[in-house]
């Protein structure tokens, strides 16, 4: 078992323990990650839930970085409840004297009040994955969802070029929930790229994130296209759960073929789920646009240690090279409406690169 896999399994147990210890008031209960120095203090991580593997991996990124830097670490579990998360954080700020905090907000708006109290208490904190609106963190480390969509679009164009000699054909974009900013941005990046090529027919339909919704949506599209004598060349989804539904639809329609087989429908997916990565390796799915799940929390923790925990402001420009092993080897500081921001670049993998151990899904 690799160090990364063993570590994430250990953190999974820690998070589940933290959830079990939570009190009715949503107090600052958590499970401590071993390692680090008690004298150095404790870095706390607030996660949205403990049920999704991606969030277990994000927690591992924070706790491993804290350990490597000589700190203790603790995990708070909101269990998809904004009120519980805010109560936990409020108790943490008012009563626990954390060295620093890393927060993945369940509700980007309501978390602002308690994070404002953290600023008043001069507790350094980073926000990851989702922005915290109306408050400036020491640093926000976010995924660049527009670039993720653009990367998928660029790969789709290359696949169509290889198939037809030029970018043309029929592409289905199963965009996600209209309330999800991440899905909106991934869809925008993808469609803006595809629309640059007039010979590509784009069919955009709501079909994510649930697998059954994707299956139903694609079945309807395939039926319509077939009735007009056409064919679908490529399907893009904004998340792997939708891709699981795409697979069912393609199997039902006898269109589930490997990349080099006649009748193959190209599939591009997002995130880095282990089941999808395996299908990329096996040659059924063309590409996965991977997000740096370990890096988002690990890099945030490293920045807190390098700057505010040393009494220095986080830069608003320039380059930061993290010490830990992440998909993003070097990142850039910038500014946004939430203060100093680091946008993590997506990584496109294929059959030759999908087994990268730094991809979170390969630890499951």
PDB file of C-alpha atoms in Angstrom, residues 30-254:
ATOM      1  CA  UNK A  30     -12.775  16.813  15.986  1.00  0.00           C
ATOM      2  CA  UNK A  31     -10.219  14.060  15.723  1.00  0.00           C
ATOM      3  CA  UNK A  32      -6.544  14.857  15.902  1.00  0.00           C
ATOM      4  CA  UNK A  33      -4.097  13.739  13.250  1.00  0.00           C
ATOM      5  CA  UNK A  34      -0.973  12.279  14.773  1.00  0.00           C
ATOM      6  CA  UNK A  35       2.427  13.870  14.332  1.00  0.00           C
ATOM      7  CA  UNK A  36       3.666  17.418  14.666  1.00  0.00           C
ATOM      8  CA  UNK A  37       4.618  19.343  17.748  1.00  0.00           C
ATOM      9  CA  UNK A  38       2.124  20.354  20.421  1.00  0.00           C
ATOM     10  CA  UNK A  39       4.250  23.435  21.061  1.00  0.00           C
ATOM     11  CA  UNK A  40       3.763  24.520  17.458  1.00  0.00           C
ATOM     12  CA  UNK A  41       0.003  24.603  17.913  1.00  0.00           C
ATOM     13  CA  UNK A  42      -2.963  23.124  16.082  1.00  0.00           C
ATOM     14  CA  UNK A  43      -4.226  23.837  12.577  1.00  0.00           C
ATOM     15  CA  UNK A  44      -7.928  23.053  12.293  1.00  0.00           C
ATOM     16  CA  UNK A  45      -9.729  22.036   9.111  1.00  0.00           C
ATOM     17  CA  UNK A  46     -13.474  22.443   8.603  1.00  0.00           C
ATOM     18  CA  UNK A  47     -14.810  20.042   5.966  1.00  0.00           C
ATOM     19  CA  UNK A  48     -18.271  20.013   4.417  1.00  0.00           C
ATOM     20  CA  UNK A  49     -18.817  16.280   4.877  1.00  0.00           C
ATOM     21  CA  UNK A  50     -17.148  12.967   5.630  1.00  0.00           C
ATOM     22  CA  UNK A  51     -19.082  10.804   3.178  1.00  0.00           C
ATOM     23  CA  UNK A  52     -17.574  11.801  -0.160  1.00  0.00           C
ATOM     24  CA  UNK A  53     -14.110  10.468  -0.988  1.00  0.00           C
ATOM     25  CA  UNK A  54     -13.098  13.783  -2.517  1.00  0.00           C
ATOM     26  CA  UNK A  55     -13.657  15.564   0.800  1.00  0.00           C
ATOM     27  CA  UNK A  56     -11.757  12.890   2.703  1.00  0.00           C
ATOM     28  CA  UNK A  57      -8.857  13.522   0.296  1.00  0.00           C
ATOM     29  CA  UNK A  58      -9.044  17.296   0.824  1.00  0.00           C
ATOM     30  CA  UNK A  59      -8.807  16.725   4.566  1.00  0.00           C
ATOM     31  CA  UNK A  60      -5.782  14.515   4.002  1.00  0.00           C
ATOM     32  CA  UNK A  61      -4.100  17.333   2.081  1.00  0.00           C
ATOM     33  CA  UNK A  62      -4.502  19.690   5.042  1.00  0.00           C
ATOM     34  CA  UNK A  63      -3.585  17.265   7.805  1.00  0.00           C
ATOM     35  CA  UNK A  64      -0.552  15.836   6.002  1.00  0.00           C
ATOM     36  CA  UNK A  65       0.797  19.319   5.283  1.00  0.00           C
ATOM     37  CA  UNK A  66       0.243  20.354   8.907  1.00  0.00           C
ATOM     38  CA  UNK A  67       2.098  17.265  10.122  1.00  0.00           C
ATOM     39  CA  UNK A  68       4.983  17.858   7.698  1.00  0.00           C
ATOM     40  CA  UNK A  69       5.267  21.453   8.945  1.00  0.00           C
ATOM     41  CA  UNK A  70       5.363  20.419  12.606  1.00  0.00           C
ATOM     42  CA  UNK A  71       1.800  21.212  13.697  1.00  0.00           C
ATOM     43  CA  UNK A  72      -0.968  19.176  15.235  1.00  0.00           C
ATOM     44  CA  UNK A  73      -4.158  18.997  13.164  1.00  0.00           C
ATOM     45  CA  UNK A  74      -7.839  18.585  13.932  1.00  0.00           C
ATOM     46  CA  UNK A  75     -10.823  18.025  11.619  1.00  0.00           C
ATOM     47  CA  UNK A  76     -14.319  19.464  12.068  1.00  0.00           C
ATOM     48  CA  UNK A  77     -17.138  17.833  10.091  1.00  0.00           C
ATOM     49  CA  UNK A  78     -20.173  19.928   9.104  1.00  0.00           C
ATOM     50  CA  UNK A  79     -22.034  16.977   7.521  1.00  0.00           C
ATOM     51  CA  UNK A  80     -23.579  19.164   4.809  1.00  0.00           C
ATOM     52  CA  UNK A  81     -25.125  21.519   7.358  1.00  0.00           C
ATOM     53  CA  UNK A  82     -24.207  25.212   7.116  1.00  0.00           C
ATOM     54  CA  UNK A  83     -25.536  25.998  10.601  1.00  0.00           C
ATOM     55  CA  UNK A  84     -23.513  23.184  12.134  1.00  0.00           C
ATOM     56  CA  UNK A  85     -20.370  24.334  10.368  1.00  0.00           C
ATOM     57  CA  UNK A  86     -20.829  27.927  11.485  1.00  0.00           C
ATOM     58  CA  UNK A  87     -21.520  26.855  15.080  1.00  0.00           C
ATOM     59  CA  UNK A  88     -18.443  24.638  15.102  1.00  0.00           C
ATOM     60  CA  UNK A  89     -16.270  27.441  13.748  1.00  0.00           C
ATOM     61  CA  UNK A  90     -17.721  29.978  16.170  1.00  0.00           C
ATOM     62  CA  UNK A  91     -16.925  27.710  19.114  1.00  0.00           C
ATOM     63  CA  UNK A  92     -13.452  27.153  17.697  1.00  0.00           C
ATOM     64  CA  UNK A  93     -12.758  30.878  17.346  1.00  0.00           C
ATOM     65  CA  UNK A  94     -14.212  31.846  20.713  1.00  0.00           C
ATOM     66  CA  UNK A  95     -12.970  28.978  22.878  1.00  0.00           C
ATOM     67  CA  UNK A  96     -10.221  26.860  21.285  1.00  0.00           C
ATOM     68  CA  UNK A  97      -7.453  29.328  20.305  1.00  0.00           C
ATOM     69  CA  UNK A  98      -6.445  27.614  17.064  1.00  0.00           C
ATOM     70  CA  UNK A  99      -3.052  28.387  15.565  1.00  0.00           C
ATOM     71  CA  UNK A 100      -4.742  28.691  12.179  1.00  0.00           C
ATOM     72  CA  UNK A 101      -7.799  27.447  10.314  1.00  0.00           C
ATOM     73  CA  UNK A 102      -8.501  26.062   6.851  1.00  0.00           C
ATOM     74  CA  UNK A 103     -12.167  26.191   5.876  1.00  0.00           C
ATOM     75  CA  UNK A 104     -14.140  24.663   3.018  1.00  0.00           C
ATOM     76  CA  UNK A 105     -17.429  26.601   3.270  1.00  0.00           C
ATOM     77  CA  UNK A 106     -20.682  24.733   2.857  1.00  0.00           C
ATOM     78  CA  UNK A 107     -22.470  28.072   2.409  1.00  0.00           C
ATOM     79  CA  UNK A 108     -20.285  30.763   0.847  1.00  0.00           C
ATOM     80  CA  UNK A 109     -22.445  33.582   2.261  1.00  0.00           C
ATOM     81  CA  UNK A 110     -23.351  32.578   5.813  1.00  0.00           C
ATOM     82  CA  UNK A 111     -19.793  31.637   6.803  1.00  0.00           C
ATOM     83  CA  UNK A 112     -18.682  35.278   6.471  1.00  0.00           C
ATOM     84  CA  UNK A 113     -19.804  36.293   9.980  1.00  0.00           C
ATOM     85  CA  UNK A 114     -17.757  33.730  11.854  1.00  0.00           C
ATOM     86  CA  UNK A 115     -14.736  34.226   9.609  1.00  0.00           C
ATOM     87  CA  UNK A 116     -15.019  37.937  10.308  1.00  0.00           C
ATOM     88  CA  UNK A 117     -14.753  37.112  14.019  1.00  0.00           C
ATOM     89  CA  UNK A 118     -11.638  35.060  13.258  1.00  0.00           C
ATOM     90  CA  UNK A 119     -10.088  38.114  11.612  1.00  0.00           C
ATOM     91  CA  UNK A 120     -10.914  40.230  14.662  1.00  0.00           C
ATOM     92  CA  UNK A 121      -9.281  37.576  16.856  1.00  0.00           C
ATOM     93  CA  UNK A 122      -6.211  37.664  14.556  1.00  0.00           C
ATOM     94  CA  UNK A 123      -6.494  33.960  13.777  1.00  0.00           C
ATOM     95  CA  UNK A 124      -4.951  33.255  10.359  1.00  0.00           C
ATOM     96  CA  UNK A 125      -7.267  31.343   8.058  1.00  0.00           C
ATOM     97  CA  UNK A 126      -7.433  30.056   4.524  1.00  0.00           C
ATOM     98  CA  UNK A 127     -10.527  29.241   2.475  1.00  0.00           C
ATOM     99  CA  UNK A 128     -10.414  26.391  -0.034  1.00  0.00           C
ATOM    100  CA  UNK A 129     -12.550  24.881  -2.799  1.00  0.00           C
ATOM    101  CA  UNK A 130     -15.496  27.297  -2.387  1.00  0.00           C
ATOM    102  CA  UNK A 131     -15.180  31.047  -1.905  1.00  0.00           C
ATOM    103  CA  UNK A 132     -16.280  32.706   1.301  1.00  0.00           C
ATOM    104  CA  UNK A 133     -18.163  35.790   0.146  1.00  0.00           C
ATOM    105  CA  UNK A 134     -17.988  39.173   1.867  1.00  0.00           C
ATOM    106  CA  UNK A 135     -14.838  38.429   3.852  1.00  0.00           C
ATOM    107  CA  UNK A 136     -11.152  38.442   2.936  1.00  0.00           C
ATOM    108  CA  UNK A 137      -9.218  35.350   3.965  1.00  0.00           C
ATOM    109  CA  UNK A 138      -5.451  35.407   4.328  1.00  0.00           C
ATOM    110  CA  UNK A 139      -5.559  33.296   1.172  1.00  0.00           C
ATOM    111  CA  UNK A 140      -8.239  31.541  -0.859  1.00  0.00           C
ATOM    112  CA  UNK A 141      -7.073  28.482  -2.792  1.00  0.00           C
ATOM    113  CA  UNK A 142      -9.638  27.615  -5.443  1.00  0.00           C
ATOM    114  CA  UNK A 143     -10.003  25.439  -8.512  1.00  0.00           C
ATOM    115  CA  UNK A 144     -10.074  27.268 -11.830  1.00  0.00           C
ATOM    116  CA  UNK A 145     -13.354  25.887 -13.145  1.00  0.00           C
ATOM    117  CA  UNK A 146     -13.334  28.057 -16.288  1.00  0.00           C
ATOM    118  CA  UNK A 147      -9.948  26.628 -17.241  1.00  0.00           C
ATOM    119  CA  UNK A 148     -11.205  23.125 -16.479  1.00  0.00           C
ATOM    120  CA  UNK A 149     -13.978  23.599 -19.016  1.00  0.00           C
ATOM    121  CA  UNK A 150     -11.602  25.159 -21.530  1.00  0.00           C
ATOM    122  CA  UNK A 151      -9.194  22.247 -21.143  1.00  0.00           C
ATOM    123  CA  UNK A 152     -12.021  19.803 -21.843  1.00  0.00           C
ATOM    124  CA  UNK A 153     -13.082  21.866 -24.869  1.00  0.00           C
ATOM    125  CA  UNK A 154      -9.556  21.971 -26.271  1.00  0.00           C
ATOM    126  CA  UNK A 155      -9.234  18.219 -25.868  1.00  0.00           C
ATOM    127  CA  UNK A 156     -12.592  17.701 -27.574  1.00  0.00           C
ATOM    128  CA  UNK A 157     -11.387  19.743 -30.558  1.00  0.00           C
ATOM    129  CA  UNK A 158      -8.244  17.597 -30.824  1.00  0.00           C
ATOM    130  CA  UNK A 159     -10.306  14.387 -30.704  1.00  0.00           C
ATOM    131  CA  UNK A 160     -12.569  15.629 -33.518  1.00  0.00           C
ATOM    132  CA  UNK A 161      -9.566  16.741 -35.578  1.00  0.00           C
ATOM    133  CA  UNK A 162      -8.076  13.276 -35.272  1.00  0.00           C
ATOM    134  CA  UNK A 163     -11.376  11.666 -36.260  1.00  0.00           C
ATOM    135  CA  UNK A 164     -12.339  13.896 -39.191  1.00  0.00           C
ATOM    136  CA  UNK A 165      -9.187  15.777 -40.126  1.00  0.00           C
ATOM    137  CA  UNK A 166     -10.712  19.040 -38.953  1.00  0.00           C
ATOM    138  CA  UNK A 167     -12.808  20.164 -35.956  1.00  0.00           C
ATOM    139  CA  UNK A 168     -16.330  19.073 -36.860  1.00  0.00           C
ATOM    140  CA  UNK A 169     -18.979  16.666 -35.669  1.00  0.00           C
ATOM    141  CA  UNK A 170     -21.649  16.562 -32.951  1.00  0.00           C
ATOM    142  CA  UNK A 171     -20.805  17.236 -29.317  1.00  0.00           C
ATOM    143  CA  UNK A 172     -23.138  16.842 -26.348  1.00  0.00           C
ATOM    144  CA  UNK A 173     -22.478  18.900 -23.238  1.00  0.00           C
ATOM    145  CA  UNK A 174     -24.371  17.560 -20.222  1.00  0.00           C
ATOM    146  CA  UNK A 175     -24.098  20.667 -18.101  1.00  0.00           C
ATOM    147  CA  UNK A 176     -24.809  20.590 -14.377  1.00  0.00           C
ATOM    148  CA  UNK A 177     -27.121  22.108 -11.812  1.00  0.00           C
ATOM    149  CA  UNK A 178     -27.960  25.726 -12.541  1.00  0.00           C
ATOM    150  CA  UNK A 179     -27.258  26.597  -8.884  1.00  0.00           C
ATOM    151  CA  UNK A 180     -23.702  25.237  -8.975  1.00  0.00           C
ATOM    152  CA  UNK A 181     -21.140  27.930  -9.765  1.00  0.00           C
ATOM    153  CA  UNK A 182     -18.505  25.270 -10.465  1.00  0.00           C
ATOM    154  CA  UNK A 183     -20.697  23.513 -13.013  1.00  0.00           C
ATOM    155  CA  UNK A 184     -21.675  26.824 -14.606  1.00  0.00           C
ATOM    156  CA  UNK A 185     -18.035  27.780 -15.036  1.00  0.00           C
ATOM    157  CA  UNK A 186     -16.982  24.381 -16.357  1.00  0.00           C
ATOM    158  CA  UNK A 187     -19.826  24.483 -18.863  1.00  0.00           C
ATOM    159  CA  UNK A 188     -18.987  28.039 -19.922  1.00  0.00           C
ATOM    160  CA  UNK A 189     -15.324  27.232 -20.460  1.00  0.00           C
ATOM    161  CA  UNK A 190     -16.208  24.165 -22.516  1.00  0.00           C
ATOM    162  CA  UNK A 191     -18.920  25.755 -24.649  1.00  0.00           C
ATOM    163  CA  UNK A 192     -17.011  28.988 -25.299  1.00  0.00           C
ATOM    164  CA  UNK A 193     -14.172  26.856 -26.667  1.00  0.00           C
ATOM    165  CA  UNK A 194     -16.408  24.649 -28.828  1.00  0.00           C
ATOM    166  CA  UNK A 195     -18.301  27.638 -30.249  1.00  0.00           C
ATOM    167  CA  UNK A 196     -15.094  28.904 -31.859  1.00  0.00           C
ATOM    168  CA  UNK A 197     -15.512  26.131 -34.451  1.00  0.00           C
ATOM    169  CA  UNK A 198     -18.639  26.610 -36.603  1.00  0.00           C
ATOM    170  CA  UNK A 199     -18.549  23.078 -38.018  1.00  0.00           C
ATOM    171  CA  UNK A 200     -19.011  21.548 -34.573  1.00  0.00           C
ATOM    172  CA  UNK A 201     -22.668  21.077 -33.665  1.00  0.00           C
ATOM    173  CA  UNK A 202     -23.111  21.654 -29.945  1.00  0.00           C
ATOM    174  CA  UNK A 203     -26.057  20.098 -28.098  1.00  0.00           C
ATOM    175  CA  UNK A 204     -26.305  21.516 -24.586  1.00  0.00           C
ATOM    176  CA  UNK A 205     -28.671  19.781 -22.182  1.00  0.00           C
ATOM    177  CA  UNK A 206     -29.173  19.652 -18.423  1.00  0.00           C
ATOM    178  CA  UNK A 207     -27.927  16.221 -17.393  1.00  0.00           C
ATOM    179  CA  UNK A 208     -25.863  16.411 -14.204  1.00  0.00           C
ATOM    180  CA  UNK A 209     -24.795  15.783 -11.570  1.00  0.00           C
ATOM    181  CA  UNK A 210     -26.942  12.730 -10.790  1.00  0.00           C
ATOM    182  CA  UNK A 211     -26.148   9.591 -12.798  1.00  0.00           C
ATOM    183  CA  UNK A 212     -29.811   8.809 -13.524  1.00  0.00           C
ATOM    184  CA  UNK A 213     -30.381  12.334 -14.823  1.00  0.00           C
ATOM    185  CA  UNK A 214     -27.398  11.975 -17.170  1.00  0.00           C
ATOM    186  CA  UNK A 215     -28.619   8.594 -18.426  1.00  0.00           C
ATOM    187  CA  UNK A 216     -32.090   9.933 -19.201  1.00  0.00           C
ATOM    188  CA  UNK A 217     -30.791  13.127 -20.838  1.00  0.00           C
ATOM    189  CA  UNK A 218     -28.330  11.323 -23.094  1.00  0.00           C
ATOM    190  CA  UNK A 219     -30.858   8.654 -24.041  1.00  0.00           C
ATOM    191  CA  UNK A 220     -33.184  11.410 -25.271  1.00  0.00           C
ATOM    192  CA  UNK A 221     -30.399  13.146 -27.212  1.00  0.00           C
ATOM    193  CA  UNK A 222     -29.256   9.909 -28.858  1.00  0.00           C
ATOM    194  CA  UNK A 223     -32.813   9.085 -29.887  1.00  0.00           C
ATOM    195  CA  UNK A 224     -33.308  12.531 -31.442  1.00  0.00           C
ATOM    196  CA  UNK A 225     -29.984  12.450 -33.287  1.00  0.00           C
ATOM    197  CA  UNK A 226     -30.555   8.919 -34.597  1.00  0.00           C
ATOM    198  CA  UNK A 227     -34.042   9.818 -35.835  1.00  0.00           C
ATOM    199  CA  UNK A 228     -32.523  12.524 -38.014  1.00  0.00           C
ATOM    200  CA  UNK A 229     -29.862  10.196 -39.397  1.00  0.00           C
ATOM    201  CA  UNK A 230     -27.014  11.699 -37.410  1.00  0.00           C
ATOM    202  CA  UNK A 231     -24.561  10.489 -34.821  1.00  0.00           C
ATOM    203  CA  UNK A 232     -22.998  11.770 -31.611  1.00  0.00           C
ATOM    204  CA  UNK A 233     -19.217  11.986 -31.660  1.00  0.00           C
ATOM    205  CA  UNK A 234     -18.401  13.172 -28.137  1.00  0.00           C
ATOM    206  CA  UNK A 235     -19.991  13.687 -24.729  1.00  0.00           C
ATOM    207  CA  UNK A 236     -18.658  16.064 -22.076  1.00  0.00           C
ATOM    208  CA  UNK A 237     -19.821  16.059 -18.463  1.00  0.00           C
ATOM    209  CA  UNK A 238     -18.956  18.469 -15.635  1.00  0.00           C
ATOM    210  CA  UNK A 239     -18.511  15.720 -13.030  1.00  0.00           C
ATOM    211  CA  UNK A 240     -17.797  12.007 -12.753  1.00  0.00           C
ATOM    212  CA  UNK A 241     -21.155  11.065 -11.241  1.00  0.00           C
ATOM    213  CA  UNK A 242     -22.814  12.240 -14.454  1.00  0.00           C
ATOM    214  CA  UNK A 243     -20.283  10.248 -16.452  1.00  0.00           C
ATOM    215  CA  UNK A 244     -21.436   7.078 -14.689  1.00  0.00           C
ATOM    216  CA  UNK A 245     -24.869   7.829 -16.139  1.00  0.00           C
ATOM    217  CA  UNK A 246     -23.388   8.449 -19.594  1.00  0.00           C
ATOM    218  CA  UNK A 247     -21.808   5.007 -19.463  1.00  0.00           C
ATOM    219  CA  UNK A 248     -25.179   3.389 -18.781  1.00  0.00           C
ATOM    220  CA  UNK A 249     -26.765   5.250 -21.681  1.00  0.00           C
ATOM    221  CA  UNK A 250     -24.001   4.282 -24.109  1.00  0.00           C
ATOM    222  CA  UNK A 251     -24.224   0.649 -23.008  1.00  0.00           C
ATOM    223  CA  UNK A 252     -28.010   0.640 -23.445  1.00  0.00           C
ATOM    224  CA  UNK A 253     -27.614   2.049 -26.960  1.00  0.00           C
ATOM    225  CA  UNK A 254     -24.810  -0.398 -27.877  1.00  0.00           C
TER     226      UNK A 254
END
